[in-house]
Amino acid sequence: MPLNLPGNVCVIGLQWGDEGKGKIVHWMTEPKGPFGGFDLVVRFGGGANAGHTVVVGDQKFAMHLIPSGILWPGVTAVIANGVVFDPETALNEIDELQARGVRIDGNLKISTKAHLVMPYHKLEDRLSEERLGKGSIGTTCRGIGPCYADKATRSYGIRIAEMYDQARFDERLQQIVDAKNRTFKALYGRDALDWKQIRDEYRRYADRLAPYICETTEFLHRALRDNKRMLFEGAQGSLLDLDHGTYPFVTSSNCTLGGLFAGTGLPPKALNTSLGIIKAYTTRVGAGPFPSELTNDTGQQIRDRGGEYGTTTGRPRRTGWFDAVVGRYSADVNGTDVLGVMKLDVLTGLDTLRIAVAYRHNGRRIDFFPTDVHVLKDVEVEYEEMPGWQEDLRPIRRQQDLPKPAVNYLRRLQELMDRPISIVSVGAEKTETIALTL
Ligand code: IMP
């Protein structure tokens, strides 16, 4: 079943994250697999807020920072400059992977330019959320927002390379922690953090990480010249994009396609195919608008059947019907060429399926996704209904064996999103997948 996704491919979630990108990336990077394999798998944004679950036989890997492609021999995993890098999480992940027999040495490259997530970022994230109370964003409390904020304001951001200039690192850290302590004290009445303790901790991290640190922009350009094949692994989902998502209920990076270029230093012509991943229904973790949300038994049924609990935080995910207004908007923003639909098996047993096809706001019909949360909170959703199916889809491997209503559902999604669906997933294992030509 060779699948034609030519050249360098970017995998991007078109909803609010958790679309199942981890499974697809793992499968696509399989050497000699149906996609022809990849030499490099590259993360370009986000941080340890991401959670990619990969199932290999009876083993389950939950990865937050290290690209899942590393599980295949011969694939090099790159954490590029756009990522905010939490050394503690990364080292725990490396230890766990190595303990389970995964080789990690020259096959992991971490950018000198990626910014470090520091203990005060995580603290700031948590305290700020607590302070906002009901109005909180519902972040993962991994320090993502405060770290990107420091990167943008420049005075307090620390790049990975700086850990290797000890005198300079110490001087800056002392100044930064002093400033952070003043803020913590004034805003939250907190005791001061000890900069020396942080310094010692980060010195240990620097020593352990040294073999992996790399000028990844140069490395990636060399790989491009050498015709190495690259897969770019998007984190989060398009509706969580800082600019194009449901601001302020978003993450702090550009997780749409644009983020790839800033987050790696590669030009647009380095990319050949934009693969958009959608779940057959919709989920969201954290606060913010979700027009097609289900708060009834059907929503709970989808949550239970789909195991919709966060990989990073364990929080129950909000669930809802597939929203084609969201899907088409995201596909446009990401220049999606081809779609992969995940977790179709979860919808088995529902008599009727609904698809959001447009919104109404103040009597006006809207079919282009309005990212303004003040508009979104008041929209009425226009649904189309389709008959469901009762058959278990998990054992099915060929398009012709899918129940007719499932094929019709996929056809309708394809029509509404105006792009071909070429992959459908019916289980967590990479083999539980069907290639489609609808
Ligand atoms: P932050 O990225 O931790 O600042 O969280 C901001 C918002 O993005 C919250 O609603 C999180 O639940 C959501 N979020 C961040 N990363 C992910 C992810 O990988 N999957 C799903 N939601 C995410």
Short mmCIF file of C-alpha atoms and ligand atoms in Angstrom, two decimals, residues 16-18 21 48-52 125 137-146 235-237 240 248-252 284-287 312-313 315 317, ligand 1:
data_model
loop_
_atom_site.label_atom_id
_atom_site.label_comp_id
_atom_site.label_asym_id
_atom_site.label_seq_id
_atom_site.Cartn_x
_atom_site.Cartn_y
_atom_site.Cartn_z
CA TRP A 16 -7.38 22.09 18.61
CA GLY A 17 -4.55 19.55 18.89
CA ASP A 18 -4.63 15.86 19.81
CA LYS A 21 -0.38 13.30 14.59
CA ALA A 48 6.62 20.00 26.45
CA ASN A 49 2.95 21.06 26.25
CA ALA A 50 2.68 18.66 23.31
CA GLY A 51 1.91 15.02 23.91
CA HIS A 52 2.40 12.50 21.15
CA ASP A 125 2.50 29.89 34.23
CA ILE A 137 -6.70 29.90 29.68
CA GLY A 138 -6.37 26.34 30.95
CA THR A 139 -2.70 26.03 29.96
CA THR A 140 -0.66 22.89 30.50
CA CYS A 141 1.41 24.85 33.11
CA ARG A 142 4.59 23.76 31.32
CA GLY A 143 5.95 27.32 31.23
CA ILE A 144 5.32 27.69 27.50
CA GLY A 145 3.71 31.16 27.47
CA PRO A 146 6.18 32.79 29.91
CA ALA A 235 2.68 20.35 17.53
CA GLN A 236 -0.70 21.38 18.97
CA GLY A 237 -3.32 22.30 16.35
CA LEU A 240 -4.31 26.96 19.03
CA PRO A 248 -6.46 34.36 23.73
CA PHE A 249 -7.38 30.70 24.23
CA VAL A 250 -4.38 29.55 22.25
CA THR A 251 -0.80 28.52 22.83
CA SER A 252 2.09 30.99 22.46
CA ARG A 284 -10.41 20.55 22.80
CA VAL A 285 -8.51 20.72 26.12
CA GLY A 286 -8.60 23.86 28.20
CA ALA A 287 -10.89 26.86 28.00
CA THR A 312 0.33 15.80 29.06
CA THR A 313 -2.08 16.71 31.86
CA ARG A 315 -7.44 16.29 31.83
CA ARG A 317 -10.92 16.55 26.75
P1 IMP B 1 -0.08 26.18 26.82
O1 IMP B 1 0.44 25.81 25.46
O2 IMP B 1 0.37 25.24 27.90
O3 IMP B 1 0.18 27.62 27.13
O4 IMP B 1 -1.68 26.04 26.79
C1 IMP B 1 -2.51 26.89 26.01
C2 IMP B 1 -3.70 26.14 25.46
O5 IMP B 1 -3.27 25.21 24.48
C3 IMP B 1 -4.48 25.33 26.49
O6 IMP B 1 -5.84 25.32 26.13
C4 IMP B 1 -3.92 23.93 26.35
O7 IMP B 1 -4.81 22.93 26.76
C5 IMP B 1 -3.71 23.89 24.83
N1 IMP B 1 -2.64 22.98 24.41
C6 IMP B 1 -1.30 23.17 24.46
N2 IMP B 1 -0.65 22.13 23.93
C7 IMP B 1 -1.58 21.27 23.52
C8 IMP B 1 -1.51 20.01 22.84
O8 IMP B 1 -0.46 19.48 22.49
N3 IMP B 1 -2.71 19.41 22.57
C9 IMP B 1 -3.90 19.99 22.90
N4 IMP B 1 -4.01 21.17 23.52
C10 IMP B 1 -2.85 21.80 23.82
#
